PDB file of C-alpha atoms in Angstrom:
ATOM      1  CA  UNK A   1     -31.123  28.371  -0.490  1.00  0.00           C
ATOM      2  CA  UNK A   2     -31.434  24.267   0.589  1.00  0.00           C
ATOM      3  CA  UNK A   3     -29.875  24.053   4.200  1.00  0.00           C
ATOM      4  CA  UNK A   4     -29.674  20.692   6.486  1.00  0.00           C
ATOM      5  CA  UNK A   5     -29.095  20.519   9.884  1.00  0.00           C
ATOM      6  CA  UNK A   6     -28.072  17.976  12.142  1.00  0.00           C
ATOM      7  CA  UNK A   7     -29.286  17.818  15.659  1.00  0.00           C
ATOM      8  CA  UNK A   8     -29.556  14.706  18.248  1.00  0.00           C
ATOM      9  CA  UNK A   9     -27.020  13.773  21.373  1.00  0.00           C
ATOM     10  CA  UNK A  10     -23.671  14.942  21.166  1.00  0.00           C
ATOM     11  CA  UNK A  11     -22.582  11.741  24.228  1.00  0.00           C
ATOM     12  CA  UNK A  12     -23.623   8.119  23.461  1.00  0.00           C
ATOM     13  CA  UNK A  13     -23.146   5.358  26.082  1.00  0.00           C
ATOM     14  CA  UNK A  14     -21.762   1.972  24.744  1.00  0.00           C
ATOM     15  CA  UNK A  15     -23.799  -0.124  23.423  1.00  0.00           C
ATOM     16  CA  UNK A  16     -26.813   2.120  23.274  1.00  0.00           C
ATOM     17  CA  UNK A  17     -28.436   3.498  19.455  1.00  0.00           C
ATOM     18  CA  UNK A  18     -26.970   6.822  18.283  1.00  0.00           C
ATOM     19  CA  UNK A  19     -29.997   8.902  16.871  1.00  0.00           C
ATOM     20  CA  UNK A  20     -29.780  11.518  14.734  1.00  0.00           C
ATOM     21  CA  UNK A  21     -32.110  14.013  12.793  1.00  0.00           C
ATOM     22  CA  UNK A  22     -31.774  16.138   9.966  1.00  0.00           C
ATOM     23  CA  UNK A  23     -33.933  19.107   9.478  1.00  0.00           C
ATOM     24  CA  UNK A  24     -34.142  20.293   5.291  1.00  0.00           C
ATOM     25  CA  UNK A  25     -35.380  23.744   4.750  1.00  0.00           C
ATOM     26  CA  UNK A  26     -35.329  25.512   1.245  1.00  0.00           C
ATOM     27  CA  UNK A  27     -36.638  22.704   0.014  1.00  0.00           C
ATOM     28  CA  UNK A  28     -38.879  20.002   0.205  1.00  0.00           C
ATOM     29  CA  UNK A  29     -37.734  16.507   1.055  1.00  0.00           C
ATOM     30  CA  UNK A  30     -40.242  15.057  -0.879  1.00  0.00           C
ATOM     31  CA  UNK A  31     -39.267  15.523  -4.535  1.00  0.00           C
ATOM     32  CA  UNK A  32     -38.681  12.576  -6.171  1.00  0.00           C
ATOM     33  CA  UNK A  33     -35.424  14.724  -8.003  1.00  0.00           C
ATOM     34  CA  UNK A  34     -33.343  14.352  -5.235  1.00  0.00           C
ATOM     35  CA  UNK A  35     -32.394  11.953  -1.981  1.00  0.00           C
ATOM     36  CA  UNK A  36     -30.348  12.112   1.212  1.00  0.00           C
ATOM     37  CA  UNK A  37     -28.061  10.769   2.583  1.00  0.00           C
ATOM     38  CA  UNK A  38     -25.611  10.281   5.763  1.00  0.00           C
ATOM     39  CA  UNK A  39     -21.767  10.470   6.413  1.00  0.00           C
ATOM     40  CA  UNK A  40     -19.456  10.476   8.766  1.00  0.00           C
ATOM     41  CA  UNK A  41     -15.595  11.397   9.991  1.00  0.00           C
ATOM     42  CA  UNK A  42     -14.165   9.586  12.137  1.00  0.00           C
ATOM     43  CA  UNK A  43     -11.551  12.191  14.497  1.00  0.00           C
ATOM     44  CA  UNK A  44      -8.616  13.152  11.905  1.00  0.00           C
ATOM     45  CA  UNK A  45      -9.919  10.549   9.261  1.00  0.00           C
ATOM     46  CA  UNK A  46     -11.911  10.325   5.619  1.00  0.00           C
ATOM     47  CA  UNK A  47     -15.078  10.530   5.092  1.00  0.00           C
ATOM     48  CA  UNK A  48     -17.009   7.001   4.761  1.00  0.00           C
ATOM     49  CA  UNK A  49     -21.184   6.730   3.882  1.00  0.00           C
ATOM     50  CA  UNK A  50     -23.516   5.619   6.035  1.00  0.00           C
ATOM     51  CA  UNK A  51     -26.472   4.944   3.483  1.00  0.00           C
ATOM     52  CA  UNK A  52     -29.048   6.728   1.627  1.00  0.00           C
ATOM     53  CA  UNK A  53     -33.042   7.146   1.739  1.00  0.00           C
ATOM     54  CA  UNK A  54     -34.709   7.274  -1.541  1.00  0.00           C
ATOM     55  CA  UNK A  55     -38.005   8.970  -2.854  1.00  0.00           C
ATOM     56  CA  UNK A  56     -40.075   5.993  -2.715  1.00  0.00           C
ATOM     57  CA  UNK A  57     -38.565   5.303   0.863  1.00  0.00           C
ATOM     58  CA  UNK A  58     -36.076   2.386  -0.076  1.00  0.00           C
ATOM     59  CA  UNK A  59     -32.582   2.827   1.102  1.00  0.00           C
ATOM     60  CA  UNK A  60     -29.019   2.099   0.505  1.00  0.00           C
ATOM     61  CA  UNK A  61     -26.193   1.346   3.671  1.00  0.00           C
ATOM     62  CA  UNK A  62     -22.755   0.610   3.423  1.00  0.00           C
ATOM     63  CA  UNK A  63     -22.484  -3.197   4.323  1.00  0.00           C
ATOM     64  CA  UNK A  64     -19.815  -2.681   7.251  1.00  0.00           C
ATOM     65  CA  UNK A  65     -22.707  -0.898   9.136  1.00  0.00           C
ATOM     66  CA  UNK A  66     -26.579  -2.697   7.554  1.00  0.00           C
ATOM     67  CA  UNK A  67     -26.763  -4.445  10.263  1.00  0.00           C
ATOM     68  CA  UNK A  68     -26.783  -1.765  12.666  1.00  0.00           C
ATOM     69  CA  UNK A  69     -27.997   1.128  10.509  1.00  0.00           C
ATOM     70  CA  UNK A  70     -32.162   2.668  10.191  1.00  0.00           C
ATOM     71  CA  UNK A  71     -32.475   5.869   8.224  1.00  0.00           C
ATOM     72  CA  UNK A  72     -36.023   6.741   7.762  1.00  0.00           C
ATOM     73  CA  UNK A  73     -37.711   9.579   6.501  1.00  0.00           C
ATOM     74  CA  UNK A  74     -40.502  12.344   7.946  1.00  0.00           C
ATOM     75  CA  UNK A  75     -41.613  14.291   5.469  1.00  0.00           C
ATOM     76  CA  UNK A  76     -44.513  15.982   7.361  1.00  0.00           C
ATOM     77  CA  UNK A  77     -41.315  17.745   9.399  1.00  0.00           C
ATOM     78  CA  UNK A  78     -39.603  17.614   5.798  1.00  0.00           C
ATOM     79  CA  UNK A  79     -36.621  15.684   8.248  1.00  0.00           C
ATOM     80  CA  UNK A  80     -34.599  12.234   7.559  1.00  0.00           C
ATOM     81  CA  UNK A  81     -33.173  10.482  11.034  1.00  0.00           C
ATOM     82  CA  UNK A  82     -30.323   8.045  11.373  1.00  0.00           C
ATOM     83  CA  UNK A  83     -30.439   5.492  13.953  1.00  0.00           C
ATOM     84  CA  UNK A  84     -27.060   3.517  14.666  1.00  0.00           C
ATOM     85  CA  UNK A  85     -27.198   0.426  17.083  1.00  0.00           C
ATOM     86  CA  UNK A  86     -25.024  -1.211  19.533  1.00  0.00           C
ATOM     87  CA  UNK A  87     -22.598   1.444  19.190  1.00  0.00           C
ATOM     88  CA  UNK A  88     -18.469   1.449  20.112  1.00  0.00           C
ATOM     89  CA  UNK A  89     -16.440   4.074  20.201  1.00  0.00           C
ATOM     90  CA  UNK A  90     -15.519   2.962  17.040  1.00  0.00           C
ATOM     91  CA  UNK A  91     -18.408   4.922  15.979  1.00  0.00           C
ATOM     92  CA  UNK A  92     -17.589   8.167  17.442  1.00  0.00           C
ATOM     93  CA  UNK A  93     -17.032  10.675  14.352  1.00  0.00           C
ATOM     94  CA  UNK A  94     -18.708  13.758  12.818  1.00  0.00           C
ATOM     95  CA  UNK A  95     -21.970  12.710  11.170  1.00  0.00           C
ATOM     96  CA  UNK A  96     -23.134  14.963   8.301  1.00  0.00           C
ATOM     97  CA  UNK A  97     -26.187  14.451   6.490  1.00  0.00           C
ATOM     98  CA  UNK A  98     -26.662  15.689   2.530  1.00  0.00           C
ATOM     99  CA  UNK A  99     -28.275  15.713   0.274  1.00  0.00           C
ATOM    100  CA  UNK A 100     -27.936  13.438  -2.866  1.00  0.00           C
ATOM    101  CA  UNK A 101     -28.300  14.886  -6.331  1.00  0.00           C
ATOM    102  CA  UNK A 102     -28.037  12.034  -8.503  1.00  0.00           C
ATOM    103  CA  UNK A 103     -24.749  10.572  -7.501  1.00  0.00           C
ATOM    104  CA  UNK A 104     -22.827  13.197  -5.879  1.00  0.00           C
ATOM    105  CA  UNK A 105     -24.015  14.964  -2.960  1.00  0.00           C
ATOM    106  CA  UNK A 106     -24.387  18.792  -3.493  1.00  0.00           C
ATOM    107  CA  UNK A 107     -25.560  20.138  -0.419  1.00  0.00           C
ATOM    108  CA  UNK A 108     -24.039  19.464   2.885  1.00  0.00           C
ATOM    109  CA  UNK A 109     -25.082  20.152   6.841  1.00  0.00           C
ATOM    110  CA  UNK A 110     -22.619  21.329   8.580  1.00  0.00           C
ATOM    111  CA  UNK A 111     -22.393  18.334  10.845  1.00  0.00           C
ATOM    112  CA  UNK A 112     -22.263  16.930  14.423  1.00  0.00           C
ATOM    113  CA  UNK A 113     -19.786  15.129  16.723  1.00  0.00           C
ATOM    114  CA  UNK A 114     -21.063  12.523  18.499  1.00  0.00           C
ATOM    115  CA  UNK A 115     -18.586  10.631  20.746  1.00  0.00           C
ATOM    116  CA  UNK A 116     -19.018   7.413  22.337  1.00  0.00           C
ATOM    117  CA  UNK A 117     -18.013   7.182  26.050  1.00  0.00           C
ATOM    118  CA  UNK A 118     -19.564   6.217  28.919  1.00  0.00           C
TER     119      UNK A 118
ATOM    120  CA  UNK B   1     -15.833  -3.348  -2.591  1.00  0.00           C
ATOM    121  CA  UNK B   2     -14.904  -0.781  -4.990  1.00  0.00           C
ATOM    122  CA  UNK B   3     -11.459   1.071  -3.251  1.00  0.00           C
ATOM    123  CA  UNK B   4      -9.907   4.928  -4.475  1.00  0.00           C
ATOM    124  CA  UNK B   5      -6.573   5.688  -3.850  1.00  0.00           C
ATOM    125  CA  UNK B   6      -5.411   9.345  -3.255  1.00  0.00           C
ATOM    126  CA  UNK B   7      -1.971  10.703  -2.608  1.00  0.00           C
ATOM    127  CA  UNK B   8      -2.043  11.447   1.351  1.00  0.00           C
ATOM    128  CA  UNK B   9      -0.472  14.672   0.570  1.00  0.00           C
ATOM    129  CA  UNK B  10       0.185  17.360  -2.315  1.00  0.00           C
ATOM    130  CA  UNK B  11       2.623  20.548  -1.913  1.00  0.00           C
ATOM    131  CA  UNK B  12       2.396  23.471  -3.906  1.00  0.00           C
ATOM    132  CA  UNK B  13       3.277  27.113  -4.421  1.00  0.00           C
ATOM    133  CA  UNK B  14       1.060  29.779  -4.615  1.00  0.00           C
ATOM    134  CA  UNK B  15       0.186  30.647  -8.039  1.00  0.00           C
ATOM    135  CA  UNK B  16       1.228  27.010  -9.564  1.00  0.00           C
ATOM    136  CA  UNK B  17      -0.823  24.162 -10.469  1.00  0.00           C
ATOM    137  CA  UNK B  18      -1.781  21.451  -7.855  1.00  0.00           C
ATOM    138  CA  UNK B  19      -3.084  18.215  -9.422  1.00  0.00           C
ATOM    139  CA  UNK B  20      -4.874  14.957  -7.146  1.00  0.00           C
ATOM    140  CA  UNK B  21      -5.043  11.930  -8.875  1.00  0.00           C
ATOM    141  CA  UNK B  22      -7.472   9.855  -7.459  1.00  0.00           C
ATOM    142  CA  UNK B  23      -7.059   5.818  -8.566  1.00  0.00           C
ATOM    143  CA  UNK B  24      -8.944   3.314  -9.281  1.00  0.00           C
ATOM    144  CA  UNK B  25      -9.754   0.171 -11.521  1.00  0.00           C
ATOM    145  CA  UNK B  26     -11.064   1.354 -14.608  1.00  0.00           C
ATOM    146  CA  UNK B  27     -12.171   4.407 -12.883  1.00  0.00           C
ATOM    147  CA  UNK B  28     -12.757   6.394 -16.511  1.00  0.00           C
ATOM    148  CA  UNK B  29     -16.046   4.407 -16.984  1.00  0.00           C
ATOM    149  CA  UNK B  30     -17.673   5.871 -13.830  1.00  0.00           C
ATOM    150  CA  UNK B  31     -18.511   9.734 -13.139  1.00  0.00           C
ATOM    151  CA  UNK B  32     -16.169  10.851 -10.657  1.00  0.00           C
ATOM    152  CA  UNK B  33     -16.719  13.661  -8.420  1.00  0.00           C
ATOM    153  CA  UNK B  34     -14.464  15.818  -6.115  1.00  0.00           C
ATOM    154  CA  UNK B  35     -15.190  17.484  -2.500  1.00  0.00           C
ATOM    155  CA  UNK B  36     -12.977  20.466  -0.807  1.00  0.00           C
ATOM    156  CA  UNK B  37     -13.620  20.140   2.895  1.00  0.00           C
ATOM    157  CA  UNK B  38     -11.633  22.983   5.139  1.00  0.00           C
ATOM    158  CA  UNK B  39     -10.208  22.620   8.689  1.00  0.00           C
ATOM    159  CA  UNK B  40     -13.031  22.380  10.845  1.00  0.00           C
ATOM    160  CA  UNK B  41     -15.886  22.528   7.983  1.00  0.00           C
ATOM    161  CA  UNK B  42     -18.211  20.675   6.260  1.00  0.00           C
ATOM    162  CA  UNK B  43     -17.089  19.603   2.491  1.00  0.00           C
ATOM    163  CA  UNK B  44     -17.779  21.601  -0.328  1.00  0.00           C
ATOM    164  CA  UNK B  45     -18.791  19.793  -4.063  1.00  0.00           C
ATOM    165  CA  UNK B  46     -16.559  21.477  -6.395  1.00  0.00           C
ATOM    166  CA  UNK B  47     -16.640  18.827  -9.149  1.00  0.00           C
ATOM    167  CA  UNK B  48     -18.999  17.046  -9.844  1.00  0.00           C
ATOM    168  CA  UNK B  49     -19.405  14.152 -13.014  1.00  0.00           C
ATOM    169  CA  UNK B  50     -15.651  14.374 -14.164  1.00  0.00           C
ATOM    170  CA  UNK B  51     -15.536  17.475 -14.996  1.00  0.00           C
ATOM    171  CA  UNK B  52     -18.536  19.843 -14.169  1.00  0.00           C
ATOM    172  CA  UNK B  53     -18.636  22.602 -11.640  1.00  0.00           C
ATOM    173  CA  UNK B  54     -21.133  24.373  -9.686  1.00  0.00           C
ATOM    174  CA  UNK B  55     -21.765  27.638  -9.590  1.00  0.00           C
ATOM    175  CA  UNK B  56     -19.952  29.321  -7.544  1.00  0.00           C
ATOM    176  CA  UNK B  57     -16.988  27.241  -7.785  1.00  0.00           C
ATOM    177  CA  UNK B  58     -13.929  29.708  -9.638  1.00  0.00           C
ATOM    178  CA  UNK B  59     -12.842  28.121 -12.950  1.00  0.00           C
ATOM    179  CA  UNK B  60      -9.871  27.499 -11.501  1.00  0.00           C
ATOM    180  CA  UNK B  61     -10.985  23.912  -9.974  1.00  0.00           C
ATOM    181  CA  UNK B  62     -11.016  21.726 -13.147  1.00  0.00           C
ATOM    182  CA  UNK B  63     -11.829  17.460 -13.495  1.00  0.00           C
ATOM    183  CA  UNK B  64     -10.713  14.989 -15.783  1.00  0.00           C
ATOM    184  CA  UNK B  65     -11.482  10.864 -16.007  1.00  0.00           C
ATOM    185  CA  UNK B  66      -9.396   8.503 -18.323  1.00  0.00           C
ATOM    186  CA  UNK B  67      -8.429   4.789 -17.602  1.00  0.00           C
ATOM    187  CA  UNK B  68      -7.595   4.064 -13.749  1.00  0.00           C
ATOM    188  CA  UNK B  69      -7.286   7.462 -12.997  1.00  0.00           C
ATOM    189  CA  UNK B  70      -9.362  10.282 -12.288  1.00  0.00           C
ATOM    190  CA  UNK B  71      -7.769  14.006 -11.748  1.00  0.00           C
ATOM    191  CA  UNK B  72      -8.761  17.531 -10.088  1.00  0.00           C
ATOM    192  CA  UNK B  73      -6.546  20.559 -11.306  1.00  0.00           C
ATOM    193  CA  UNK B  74      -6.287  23.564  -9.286  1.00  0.00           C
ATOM    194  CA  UNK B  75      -4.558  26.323 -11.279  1.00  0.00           C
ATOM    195  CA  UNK B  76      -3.183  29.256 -10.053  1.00  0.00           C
ATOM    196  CA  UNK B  77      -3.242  27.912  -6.786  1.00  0.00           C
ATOM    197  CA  UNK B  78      -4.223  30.315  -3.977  1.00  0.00           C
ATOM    198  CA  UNK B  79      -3.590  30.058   0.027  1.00  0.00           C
ATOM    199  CA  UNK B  80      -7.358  29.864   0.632  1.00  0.00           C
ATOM    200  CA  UNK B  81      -7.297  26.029  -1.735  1.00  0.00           C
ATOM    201  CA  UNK B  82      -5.583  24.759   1.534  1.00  0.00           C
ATOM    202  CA  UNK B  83      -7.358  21.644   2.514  1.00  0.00           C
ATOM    203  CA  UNK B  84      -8.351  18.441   2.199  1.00  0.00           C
ATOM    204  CA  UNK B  85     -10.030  16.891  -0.994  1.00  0.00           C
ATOM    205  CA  UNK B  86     -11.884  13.580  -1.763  1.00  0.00           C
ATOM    206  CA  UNK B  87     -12.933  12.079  -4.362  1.00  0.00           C
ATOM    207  CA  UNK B  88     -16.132  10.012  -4.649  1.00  0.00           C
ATOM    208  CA  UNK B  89     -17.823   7.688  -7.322  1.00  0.00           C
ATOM    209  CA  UNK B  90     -20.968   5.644  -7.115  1.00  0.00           C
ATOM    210  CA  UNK B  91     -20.162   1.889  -7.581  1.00  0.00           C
ATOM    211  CA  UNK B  92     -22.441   0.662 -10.156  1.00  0.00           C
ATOM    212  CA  UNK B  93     -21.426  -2.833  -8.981  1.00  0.00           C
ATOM    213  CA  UNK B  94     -22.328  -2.862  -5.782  1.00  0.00           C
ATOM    214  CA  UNK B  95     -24.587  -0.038  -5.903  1.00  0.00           C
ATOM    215  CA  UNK B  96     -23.247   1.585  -3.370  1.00  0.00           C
ATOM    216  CA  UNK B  97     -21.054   5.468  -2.567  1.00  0.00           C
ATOM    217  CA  UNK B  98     -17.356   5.183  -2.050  1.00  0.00           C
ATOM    218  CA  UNK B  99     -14.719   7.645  -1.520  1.00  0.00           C
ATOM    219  CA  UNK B 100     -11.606   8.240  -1.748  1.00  0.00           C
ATOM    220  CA  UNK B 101      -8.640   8.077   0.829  1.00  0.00           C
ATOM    221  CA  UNK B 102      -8.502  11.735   1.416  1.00  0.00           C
ATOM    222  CA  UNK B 103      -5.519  14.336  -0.001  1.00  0.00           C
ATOM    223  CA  UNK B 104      -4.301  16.928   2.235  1.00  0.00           C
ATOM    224  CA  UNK B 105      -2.869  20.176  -0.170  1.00  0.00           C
ATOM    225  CA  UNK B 106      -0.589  22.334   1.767  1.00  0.00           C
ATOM    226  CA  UNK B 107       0.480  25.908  -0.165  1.00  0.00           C
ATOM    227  CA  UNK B 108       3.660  26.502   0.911  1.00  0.00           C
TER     228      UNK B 108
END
């Protein structure tokens, strides 16, 4: 059974990079059937994408955060990170990462809260 | 950018049909697909390309895609559906995931 886990600092200062990492077992996060992706919840809010990481390594973000968002890929640790820059506490939220089946994301990590305070 | 429109909220009784209508322009030409996410919990896929389930969703959770509107059915409605369901298409325009607003189902 494909689990993902999320794991990095649950505090961020302002203005500093949020990093997280997602660790896939069950699977191997090199097929080229299947990517992954990253989402978060804002406290009490929807869900809103972050971006995606492709296969061949190219990647999709949601244009309200490209300029701030890096998701790269490890497969030797079979892991995908997110990196968020010059965060607010805007950006304090529940970040899951998934991972994407096609269009719809199937399998889920149970997430992370990260809040933004100094 | 592509926007879906859900109903904040949806009420039903136990044992009835609860139905989530999830808008959007010309929404019936795009695969639609529909998350259950508990208090607390991670969201679960329990439709996925209109209409299509996964395996260990009950047959109960049901999809449908027409026009500007895309549905999830719930029949016979049990106190454990309580939660909050999105929908969520990928914008062929843009190329890009979008979800929807979010509805909350409360059985009373």
């Amino acid at each position: 059974q494909l689990q993902l886990q999320e794991s990095g600092p649950g505090l961020v200062k302002p203005s500093e990079t949020l990093s997280l990492t997602c660790t896939v077992s069950g699977g191997s996060i090199s097929s080229s059937t299947y990517y992954w992706g990253w989402i978060r919840q804002p406290p009490g809010k929807g869900l809103e994408w972050i971006g995606n990481i492709y296969d061949t390594g190219s990647t999709d973000y949601n244009p309200s955060l490209k300029s701030r968002v890096t998701i790269s890929v490890d497969t030797s640790k079979n892991q995908f990170s997110l990196k968020l820059s010059s965060v607010t506490a805007a950006d304090t939220a529940v970040y899951y990462c998934a991972r994407l089946n096609n269009i719809h994301f199937d399998y889920w990590g149970q997430g992370t809260l990260v809040t933004v305070s100094s | 950018s592509y926007v879906l429109t859900q109903p904040p909220s949806v009420s039903v009784a136990p044992g009835q049909t609860a139905r989530i209508t999830c808008g959007g322009n010309n929404i019936g030409s795009e695969s639609v697909h529909w998350y259950q996410q508990k208090a607390g919990k991670a969201p679960v896929l329990v439709v996925y390309d209109d209409s299509d389930r996964p395996s260990l969703i009950p047959e109960r959770f049901s999809g449908s895609n027409s026009g500007n509107t895309a549905t999830l059915t719930i029949s016979r409605v049990e106190a454990g559906d309580e939660a909050d369901y999105y929908c969520q298409l990928w914008d062929g325009f843009s190329d890009h995931c979008v979800f929807g607003t979010g509805t909350k189902v409360t059985v009373l």
